[in-house]
CSV table of C-alpha atoms in Angstrom, one decimal:
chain,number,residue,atom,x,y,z
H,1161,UNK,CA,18.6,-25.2,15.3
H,1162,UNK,CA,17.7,-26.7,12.1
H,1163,UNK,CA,19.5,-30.0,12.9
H,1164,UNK,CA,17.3,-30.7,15.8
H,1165,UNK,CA,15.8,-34.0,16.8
H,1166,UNK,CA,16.5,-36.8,14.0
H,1167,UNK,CA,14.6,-35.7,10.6
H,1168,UNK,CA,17.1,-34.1,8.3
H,1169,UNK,CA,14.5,-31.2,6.5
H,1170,UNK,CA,17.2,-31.1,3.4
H,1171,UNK,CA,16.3,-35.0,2.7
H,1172,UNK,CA,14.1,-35.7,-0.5
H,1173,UNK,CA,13.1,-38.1,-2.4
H,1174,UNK,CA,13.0,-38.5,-6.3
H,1175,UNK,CA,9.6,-36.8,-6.7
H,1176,UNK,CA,10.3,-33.7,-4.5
H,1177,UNK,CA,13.6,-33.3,-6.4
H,1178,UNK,CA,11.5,-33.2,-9.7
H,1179,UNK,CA,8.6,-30.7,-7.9
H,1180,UNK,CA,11.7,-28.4,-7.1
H,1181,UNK,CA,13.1,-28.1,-10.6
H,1182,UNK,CA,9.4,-27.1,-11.9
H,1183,UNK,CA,8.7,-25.1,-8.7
H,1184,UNK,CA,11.7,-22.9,-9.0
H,1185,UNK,CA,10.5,-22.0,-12.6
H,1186,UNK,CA,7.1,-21.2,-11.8
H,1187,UNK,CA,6.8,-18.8,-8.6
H,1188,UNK,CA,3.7,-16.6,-7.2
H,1189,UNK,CA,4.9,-13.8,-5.5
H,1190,UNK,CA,2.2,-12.7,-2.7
H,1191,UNK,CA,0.8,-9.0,-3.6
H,1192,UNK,CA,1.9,-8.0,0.6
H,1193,UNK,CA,3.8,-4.8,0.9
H,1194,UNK,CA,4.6,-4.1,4.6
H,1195,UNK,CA,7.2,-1.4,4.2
H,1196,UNK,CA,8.9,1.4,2.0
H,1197,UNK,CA,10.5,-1.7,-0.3
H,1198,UNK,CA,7.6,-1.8,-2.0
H,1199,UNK,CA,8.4,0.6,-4.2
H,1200,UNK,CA,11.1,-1.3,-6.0
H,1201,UNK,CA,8.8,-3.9,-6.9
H,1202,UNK,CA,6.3,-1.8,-9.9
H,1203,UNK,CA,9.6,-1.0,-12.1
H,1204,UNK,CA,10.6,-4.9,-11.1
H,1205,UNK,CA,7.5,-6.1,-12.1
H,1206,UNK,CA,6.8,-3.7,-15.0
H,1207,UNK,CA,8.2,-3.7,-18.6
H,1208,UNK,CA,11.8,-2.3,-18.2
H,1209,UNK,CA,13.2,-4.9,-15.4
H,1210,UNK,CA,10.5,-7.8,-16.2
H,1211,UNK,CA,9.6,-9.9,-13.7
H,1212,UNK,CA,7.9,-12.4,-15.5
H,1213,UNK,CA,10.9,-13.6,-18.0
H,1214,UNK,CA,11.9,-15.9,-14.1
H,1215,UNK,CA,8.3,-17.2,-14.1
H,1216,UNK,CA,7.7,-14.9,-11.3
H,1217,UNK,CA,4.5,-12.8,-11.1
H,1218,UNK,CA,2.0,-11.3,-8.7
H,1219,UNK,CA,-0.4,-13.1,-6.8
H,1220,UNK,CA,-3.3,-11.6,-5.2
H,1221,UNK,CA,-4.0,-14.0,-2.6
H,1222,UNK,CA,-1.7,-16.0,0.4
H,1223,UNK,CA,-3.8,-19.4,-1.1
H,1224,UNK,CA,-2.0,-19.5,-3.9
H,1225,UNK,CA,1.0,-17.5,-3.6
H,1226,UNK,CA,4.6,-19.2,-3.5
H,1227,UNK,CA,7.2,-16.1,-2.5
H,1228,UNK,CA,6.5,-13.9,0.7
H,1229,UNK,CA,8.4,-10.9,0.6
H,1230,UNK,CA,8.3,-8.8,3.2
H,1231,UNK,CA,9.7,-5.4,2.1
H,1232,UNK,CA,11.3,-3.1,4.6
H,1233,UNK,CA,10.7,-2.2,8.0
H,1234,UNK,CA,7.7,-4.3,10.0
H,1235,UNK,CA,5.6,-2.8,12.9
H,1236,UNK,CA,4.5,-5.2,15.2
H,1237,UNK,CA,1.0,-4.5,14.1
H,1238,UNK,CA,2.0,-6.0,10.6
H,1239,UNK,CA,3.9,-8.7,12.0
H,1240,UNK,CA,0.1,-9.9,13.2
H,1241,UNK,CA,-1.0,-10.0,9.8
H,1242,UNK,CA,2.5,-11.0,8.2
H,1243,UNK,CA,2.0,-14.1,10.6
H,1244,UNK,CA,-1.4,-14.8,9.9
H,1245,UNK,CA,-1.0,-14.4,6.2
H,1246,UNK,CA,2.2,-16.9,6.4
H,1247,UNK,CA,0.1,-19.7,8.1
H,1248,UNK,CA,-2.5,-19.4,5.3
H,1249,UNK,CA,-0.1,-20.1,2.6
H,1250,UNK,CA,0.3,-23.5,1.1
H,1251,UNK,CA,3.6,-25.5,1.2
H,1252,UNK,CA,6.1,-24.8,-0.7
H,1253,UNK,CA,6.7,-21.4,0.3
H,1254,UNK,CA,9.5,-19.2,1.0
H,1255,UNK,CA,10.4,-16.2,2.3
H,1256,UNK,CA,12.6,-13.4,1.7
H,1257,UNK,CA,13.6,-10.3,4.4
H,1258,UNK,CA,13.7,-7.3,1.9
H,1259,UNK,CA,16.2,-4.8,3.0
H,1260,UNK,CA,18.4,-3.8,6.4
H,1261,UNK,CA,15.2,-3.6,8.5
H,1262,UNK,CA,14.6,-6.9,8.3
H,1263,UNK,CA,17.9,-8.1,8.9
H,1264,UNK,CA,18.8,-6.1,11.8
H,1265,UNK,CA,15.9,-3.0,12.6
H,1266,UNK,CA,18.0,-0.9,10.0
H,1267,UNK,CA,17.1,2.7,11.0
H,1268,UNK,CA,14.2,2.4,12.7
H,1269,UNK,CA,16.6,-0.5,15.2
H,1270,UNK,CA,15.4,1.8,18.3
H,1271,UNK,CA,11.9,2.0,17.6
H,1272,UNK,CA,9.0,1.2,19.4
H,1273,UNK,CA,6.9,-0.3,16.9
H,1274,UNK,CA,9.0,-2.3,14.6
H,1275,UNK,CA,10.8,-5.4,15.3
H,1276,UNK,CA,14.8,-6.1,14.9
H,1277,UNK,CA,15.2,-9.5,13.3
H,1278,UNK,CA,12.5,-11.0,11.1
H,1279,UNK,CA,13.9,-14.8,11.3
H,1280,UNK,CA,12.8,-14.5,15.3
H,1281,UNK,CA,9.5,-14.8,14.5
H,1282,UNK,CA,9.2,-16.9,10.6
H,1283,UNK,CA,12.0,-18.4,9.1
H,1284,UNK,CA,13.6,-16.4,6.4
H,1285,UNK,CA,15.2,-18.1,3.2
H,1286,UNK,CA,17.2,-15.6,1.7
H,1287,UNK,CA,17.9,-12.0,2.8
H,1288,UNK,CA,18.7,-9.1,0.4
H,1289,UNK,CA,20.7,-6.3,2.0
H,1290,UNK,CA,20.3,-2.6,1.3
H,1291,UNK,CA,18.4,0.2,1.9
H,1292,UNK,CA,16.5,0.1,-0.8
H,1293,UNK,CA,17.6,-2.9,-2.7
H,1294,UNK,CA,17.9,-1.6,-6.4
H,1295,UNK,CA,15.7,-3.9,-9.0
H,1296,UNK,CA,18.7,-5.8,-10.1
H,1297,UNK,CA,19.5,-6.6,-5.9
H,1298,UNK,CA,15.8,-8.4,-6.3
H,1299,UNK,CA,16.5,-10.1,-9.7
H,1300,UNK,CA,19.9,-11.6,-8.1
H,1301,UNK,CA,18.3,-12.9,-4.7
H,1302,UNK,CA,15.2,-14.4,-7.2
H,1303,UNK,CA,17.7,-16.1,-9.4
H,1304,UNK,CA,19.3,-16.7,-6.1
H,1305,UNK,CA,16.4,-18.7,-4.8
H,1306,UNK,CA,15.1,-20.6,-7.6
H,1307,UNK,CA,19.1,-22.3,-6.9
H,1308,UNK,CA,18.4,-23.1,-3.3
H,1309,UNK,CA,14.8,-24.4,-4.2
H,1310,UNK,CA,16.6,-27.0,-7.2
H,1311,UNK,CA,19.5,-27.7,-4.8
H,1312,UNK,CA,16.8,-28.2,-1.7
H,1313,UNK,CA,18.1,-25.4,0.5
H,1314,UNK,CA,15.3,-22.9,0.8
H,1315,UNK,CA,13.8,-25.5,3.5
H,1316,UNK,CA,12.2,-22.4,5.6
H,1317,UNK,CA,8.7,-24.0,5.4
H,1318,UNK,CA,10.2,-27.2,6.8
H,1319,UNK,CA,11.7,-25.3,9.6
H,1320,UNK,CA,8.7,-23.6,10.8
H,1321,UNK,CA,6.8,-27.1,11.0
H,1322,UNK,CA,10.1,-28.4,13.1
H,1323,UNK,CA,10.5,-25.6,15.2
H,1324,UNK,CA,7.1,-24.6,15.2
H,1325,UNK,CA,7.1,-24.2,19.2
H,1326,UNK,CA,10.1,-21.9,19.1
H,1327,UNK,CA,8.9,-19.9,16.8
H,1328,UNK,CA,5.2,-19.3,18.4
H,1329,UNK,CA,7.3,-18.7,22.2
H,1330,UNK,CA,9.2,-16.0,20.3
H,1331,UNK,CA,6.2,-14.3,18.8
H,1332,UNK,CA,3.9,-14.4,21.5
H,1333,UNK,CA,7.1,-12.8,23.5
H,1334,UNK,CA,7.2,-10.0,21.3
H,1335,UNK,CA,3.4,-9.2,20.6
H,1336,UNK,CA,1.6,-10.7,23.7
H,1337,UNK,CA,-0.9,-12.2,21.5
H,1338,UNK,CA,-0.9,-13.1,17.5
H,1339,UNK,CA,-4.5,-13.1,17.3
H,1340,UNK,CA,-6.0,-10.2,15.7
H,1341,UNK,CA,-8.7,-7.6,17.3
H,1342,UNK,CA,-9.6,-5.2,14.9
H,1343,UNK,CA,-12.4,-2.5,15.9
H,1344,UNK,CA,-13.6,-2.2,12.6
H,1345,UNK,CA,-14.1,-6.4,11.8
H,1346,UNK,CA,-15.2,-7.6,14.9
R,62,UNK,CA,-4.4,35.2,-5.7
R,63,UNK,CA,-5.6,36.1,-2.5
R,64,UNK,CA,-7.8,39.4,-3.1
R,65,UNK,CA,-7.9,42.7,-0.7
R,66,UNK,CA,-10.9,41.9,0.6
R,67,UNK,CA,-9.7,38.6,1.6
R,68,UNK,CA,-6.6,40.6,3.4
R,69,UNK,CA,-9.4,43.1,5.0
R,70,UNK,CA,-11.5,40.2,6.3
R,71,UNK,CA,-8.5,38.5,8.1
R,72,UNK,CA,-7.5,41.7,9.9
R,73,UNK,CA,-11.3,42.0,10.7
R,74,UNK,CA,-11.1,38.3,12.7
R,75,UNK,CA,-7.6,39.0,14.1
R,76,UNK,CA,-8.6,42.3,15.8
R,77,UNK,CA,-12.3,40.4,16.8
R,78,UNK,CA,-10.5,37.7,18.1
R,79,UNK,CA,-8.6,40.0,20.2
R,80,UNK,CA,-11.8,42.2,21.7
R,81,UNK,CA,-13.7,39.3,22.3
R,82,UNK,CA,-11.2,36.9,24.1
R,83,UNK,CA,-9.6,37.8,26.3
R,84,UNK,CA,-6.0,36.5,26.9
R,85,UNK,CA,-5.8,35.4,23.2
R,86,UNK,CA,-2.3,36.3,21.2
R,87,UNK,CA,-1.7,36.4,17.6
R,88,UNK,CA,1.3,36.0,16.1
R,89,UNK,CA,1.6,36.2,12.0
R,90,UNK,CA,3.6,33.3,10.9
R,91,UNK,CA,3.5,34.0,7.2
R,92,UNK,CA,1.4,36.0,5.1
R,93,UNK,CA,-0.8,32.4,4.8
R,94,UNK,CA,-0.1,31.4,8.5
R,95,UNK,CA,-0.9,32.9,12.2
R,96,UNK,CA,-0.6,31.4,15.2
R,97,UNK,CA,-3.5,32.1,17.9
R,98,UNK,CA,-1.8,31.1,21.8
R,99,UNK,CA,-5.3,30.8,23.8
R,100,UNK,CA,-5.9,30.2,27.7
R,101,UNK,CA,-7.6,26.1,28.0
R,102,UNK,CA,-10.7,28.3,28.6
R,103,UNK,CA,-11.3,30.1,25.8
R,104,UNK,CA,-10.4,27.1,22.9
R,105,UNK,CA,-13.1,25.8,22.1
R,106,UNK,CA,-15.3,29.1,21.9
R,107,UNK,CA,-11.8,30.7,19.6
R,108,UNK,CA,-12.6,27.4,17.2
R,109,UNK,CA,-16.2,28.0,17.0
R,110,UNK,CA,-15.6,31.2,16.4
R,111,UNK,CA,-13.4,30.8,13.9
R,112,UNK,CA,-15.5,28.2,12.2
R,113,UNK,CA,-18.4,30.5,11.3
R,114,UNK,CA,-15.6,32.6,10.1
R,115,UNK,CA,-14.9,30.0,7.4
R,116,UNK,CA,-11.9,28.4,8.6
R,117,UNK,CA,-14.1,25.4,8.7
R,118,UNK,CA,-11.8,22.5,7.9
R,119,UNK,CA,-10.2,20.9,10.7
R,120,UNK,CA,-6.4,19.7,9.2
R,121,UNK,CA,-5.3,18.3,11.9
R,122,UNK,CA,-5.4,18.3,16.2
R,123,UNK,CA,-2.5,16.9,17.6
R,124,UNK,CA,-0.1,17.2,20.7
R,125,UNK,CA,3.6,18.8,21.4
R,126,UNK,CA,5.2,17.8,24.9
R,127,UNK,CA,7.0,20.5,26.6
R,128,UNK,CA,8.3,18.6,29.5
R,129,UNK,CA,10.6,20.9,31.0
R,130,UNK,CA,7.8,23.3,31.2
R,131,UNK,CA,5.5,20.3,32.6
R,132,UNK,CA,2.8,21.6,29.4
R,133,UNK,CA,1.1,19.8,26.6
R,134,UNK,CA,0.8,21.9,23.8
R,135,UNK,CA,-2.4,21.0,21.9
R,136,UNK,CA,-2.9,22.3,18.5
R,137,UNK,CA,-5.5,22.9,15.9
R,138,UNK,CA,-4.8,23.5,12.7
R,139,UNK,CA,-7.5,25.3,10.8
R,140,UNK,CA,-7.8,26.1,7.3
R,141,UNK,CA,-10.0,28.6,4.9
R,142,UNK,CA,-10.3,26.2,1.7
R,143,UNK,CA,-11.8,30.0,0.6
R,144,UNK,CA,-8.3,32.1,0.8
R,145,UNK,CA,-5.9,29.2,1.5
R,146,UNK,CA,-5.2,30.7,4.9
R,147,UNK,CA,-4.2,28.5,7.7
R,148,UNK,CA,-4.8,29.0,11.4
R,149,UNK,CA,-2.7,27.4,14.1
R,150,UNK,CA,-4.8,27.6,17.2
R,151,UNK,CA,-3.1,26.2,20.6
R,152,UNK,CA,-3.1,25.8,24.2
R,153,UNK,CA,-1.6,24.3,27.0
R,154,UNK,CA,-2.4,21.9,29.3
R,155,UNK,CA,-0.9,20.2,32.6
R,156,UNK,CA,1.8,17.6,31.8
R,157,UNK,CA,0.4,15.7,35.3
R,158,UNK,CA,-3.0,15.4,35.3
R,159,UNK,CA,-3.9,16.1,31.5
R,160,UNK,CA,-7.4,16.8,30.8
R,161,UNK,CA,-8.8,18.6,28.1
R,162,UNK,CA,-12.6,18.7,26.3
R,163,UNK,CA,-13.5,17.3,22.7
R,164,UNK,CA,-14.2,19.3,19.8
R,165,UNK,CA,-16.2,16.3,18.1
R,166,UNK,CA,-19.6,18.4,18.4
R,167,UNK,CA,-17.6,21.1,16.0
R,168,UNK,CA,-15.8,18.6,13.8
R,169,UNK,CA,-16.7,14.7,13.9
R,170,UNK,CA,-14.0,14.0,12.5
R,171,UNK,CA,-11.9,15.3,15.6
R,172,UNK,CA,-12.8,11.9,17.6
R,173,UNK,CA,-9.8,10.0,15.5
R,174,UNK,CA,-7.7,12.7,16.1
R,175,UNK,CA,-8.6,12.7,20.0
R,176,UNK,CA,-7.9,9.3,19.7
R,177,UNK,CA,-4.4,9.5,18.3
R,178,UNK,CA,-3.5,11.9,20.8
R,179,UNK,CA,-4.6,10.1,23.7
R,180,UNK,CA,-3.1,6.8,22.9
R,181,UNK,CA,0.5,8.7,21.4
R,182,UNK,CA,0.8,11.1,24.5
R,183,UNK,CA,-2.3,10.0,27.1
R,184,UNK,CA,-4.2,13.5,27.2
R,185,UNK,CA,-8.0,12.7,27.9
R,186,UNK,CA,-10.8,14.7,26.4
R,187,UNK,CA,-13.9,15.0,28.2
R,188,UNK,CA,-17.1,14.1,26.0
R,189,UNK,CA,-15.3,11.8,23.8
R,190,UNK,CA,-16.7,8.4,24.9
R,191,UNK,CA,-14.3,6.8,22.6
R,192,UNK,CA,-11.2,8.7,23.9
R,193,UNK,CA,-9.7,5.7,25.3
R,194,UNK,CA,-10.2,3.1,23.1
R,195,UNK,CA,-6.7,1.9,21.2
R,196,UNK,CA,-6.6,2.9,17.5
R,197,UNK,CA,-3.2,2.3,16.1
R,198,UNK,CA,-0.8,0.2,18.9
R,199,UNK,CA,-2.5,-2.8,19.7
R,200,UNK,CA,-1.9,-4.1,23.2
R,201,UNK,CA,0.1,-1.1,24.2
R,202,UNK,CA,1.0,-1.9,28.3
R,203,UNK,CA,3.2,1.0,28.5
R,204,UNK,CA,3.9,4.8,29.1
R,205,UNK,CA,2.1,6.7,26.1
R,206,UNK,CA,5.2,6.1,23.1
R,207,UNK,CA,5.7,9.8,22.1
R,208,UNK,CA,6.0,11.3,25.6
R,209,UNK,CA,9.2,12.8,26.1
R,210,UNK,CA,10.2,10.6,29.1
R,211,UNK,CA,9.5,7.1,27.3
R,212,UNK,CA,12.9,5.6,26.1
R,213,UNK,CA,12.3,3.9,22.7
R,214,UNK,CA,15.3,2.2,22.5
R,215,UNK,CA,14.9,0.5,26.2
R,216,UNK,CA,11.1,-0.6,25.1
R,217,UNK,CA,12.6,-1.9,21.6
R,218,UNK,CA,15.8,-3.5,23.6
R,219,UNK,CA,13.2,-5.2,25.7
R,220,UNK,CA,10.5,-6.9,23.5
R,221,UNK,CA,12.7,-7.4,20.4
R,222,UNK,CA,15.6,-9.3,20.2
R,223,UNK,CA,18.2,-7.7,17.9
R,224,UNK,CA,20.4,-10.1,15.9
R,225,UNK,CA,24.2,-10.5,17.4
R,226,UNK,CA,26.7,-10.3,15.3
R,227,UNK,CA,30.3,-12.0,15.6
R,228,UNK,CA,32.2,-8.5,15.3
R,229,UNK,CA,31.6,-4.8,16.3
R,230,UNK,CA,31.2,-3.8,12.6
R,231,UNK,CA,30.7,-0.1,13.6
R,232,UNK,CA,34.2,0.1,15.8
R,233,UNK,CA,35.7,-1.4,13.1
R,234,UNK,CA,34.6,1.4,10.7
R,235,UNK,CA,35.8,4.0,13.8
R,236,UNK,CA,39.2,2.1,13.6
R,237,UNK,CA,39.7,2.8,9.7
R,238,UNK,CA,38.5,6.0,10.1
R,239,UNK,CA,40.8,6.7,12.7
R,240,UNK,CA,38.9,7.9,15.5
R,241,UNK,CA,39.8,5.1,17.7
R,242,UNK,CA,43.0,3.4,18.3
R,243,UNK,CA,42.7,-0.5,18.0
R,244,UNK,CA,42.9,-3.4,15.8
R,245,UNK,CA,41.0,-5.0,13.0
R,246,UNK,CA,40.4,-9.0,13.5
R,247,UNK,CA,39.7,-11.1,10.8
């Protein structure tokens, strides 16, 4: 899939090679918590496990947040937002599936309101297995990814752009419609 | 904590409850806890009642499906915030055709939970104007998600892909555990 038509997305040139090596040590991780993961991420982020010794902190909004982690199990309701909020963030970004329900439904693989396979619907970097993921399961998939990102391989942003229409064919066949309707906004 | 007159006042609704409506079982629970069975009829009156009585906070209203008896069991959970005592009022309604009438002019709160029920197991209630507007699925085109007859796993198999995998990881493990005969590849 991600050799498809004739641009190679692992190509760059001199500059982006330079960006990637100061990217990879300077990360915004988006403040979204769609699932029970979550809960690994205050001792990650806090004083005993310390986030911020990788460069990686917190980031309040999708505009200028780098990392999207999406932690756990995701209703189809979230995937809406999950969607929405992926759109809105600026390239470079990267995502990473946080735990077994994002690789394959986990537990909840036979339930009505959660989907199976995140990288059906946005294009997943790097997936940490586990239910939960301890801290240091986060701290090796972040060192993890700052590699690909020197070495060029966390193309997943790339990938949506390419194989945009496959992707928006898969959502739309799980959730009818991405756009969001919300009684209380509208 | 509770006090004797506390004890004396709950006897005085139980044996009230039982002169004044007719058809109305108790059933003690727990010291803390009775259960109050009513006919449809006589709800709403048994909740007003009991109201005035000071079991005025509504915890929660929700739905049980009895399907081999073809009843929804509706239930109203009241509680005294005065002696900590909880009341579970119910009833039953027809599985086929199930109608029922709103408790928002008692509690306004109620409408959410009206709500909730009608979208999780599709049992109108007459009065609530709102009653049928979606609060939590969005886009729901199927049979209400926590009858009894829905099939999770069919809905899930149908609108989310699950990932496939090279090898039947969980007859492998029934292999080396030893509850099947057969052969490991790979």
């Amino acid at each position: 899939m991600s050799n498809r038509g004739n641009v190679k997305i692992d190509e760059r040139t001199v500059w982006e090679k330079i960006a990637d090596q100061l990217r990879s040590r300077s990360m915004w991780m988006l403040h979204y918590c769609t699932g029970c993961g979550a809960v690994e991420l205050p001792p990650s982020m806090t004083s005993r496990f310390d986030l911020e010794r990788f460069g990686i902190g917190p980031m309040a909004t999708p505009r200028q947040a780098d990392i999207f982690l999406i932690t756990g199990y995701l209703s189809v309701k979230t995937l809406r937002r999950v969607i929405y909020t992926y759109e809105k963030m600026p390239d470079p970004k990267y995502v990473i599936g946080f735990g077994s329900c994002t690789i394959n439904g986990g537990i909840y693989y036979d339930s009505y309101a959660t989907i199976n396979r995140l990288d059906y619907y946005i294009p997943v970097d790097l997936y940490i297995a586990g239910c939960m993921p301890r801290p240091e399961a986060i701290f090796e998939a972040f060192t993890k990814l700052m590699e690909m990102i020197r070495k060029g391989e966390a193309n997943g942003w790339k990938r949506y752009k390419e194989n945009y229409e496959w992707y928006k064919q898969n959502q739309l066949r799980s959730l009818g419609e991405v756009i969001i309707h919300d009684e209380f906004h509208e | 904590m509770m006090s004797s007159t506390n004890n004396i006042g709950l006897e005085e609704i139980l044996s009230s409850l039982n002169q004044l409506f007719e058809g109305v079982s108790t059933e003690k629970v727990d010291p803390r806890q009775y259960k109050i069975i009513t006919p449809p009829e006589k709800t709403i009156p048994v909740l007003e009642f009991l109201k005035e009585k000071g079991y005025s906070h509504l915890s929660i209203l929700t739905c049980i499906d009895w399907i081999a008896e073809k009843k929804f069991e509706l239930v109203y959970i009241l509680f005294n915030w005065g002696t900590g005592v909880t009341f579970v009022v119910s009833t039953y309604v027809n599985r086929d055709n199930p109608i029922f009438y709103t408790v928002k002019h008692i509690w306004p709160t109620a409408e959410y939970y009206e709500r909730d029920v009608h979208e999780f197991f599709g049992v109108k209630f007459e009065g609530n104007e709102n009653c049928e507007k979606p609060l939590i699925l969005e886009l729901w085109n199927d049979l209400p998600p926590l009858r009894k007859d829905f099939d999770p796993l069919e809905y899930s198999k149908k609108h989310y892909p699950d990932r496939e995998y090279q090898k039947d990881a969980i007859h492998e493990a029934r292999i080396i555990r030893g509850d099947v005969r057969g052969e490991i590849d790979g």
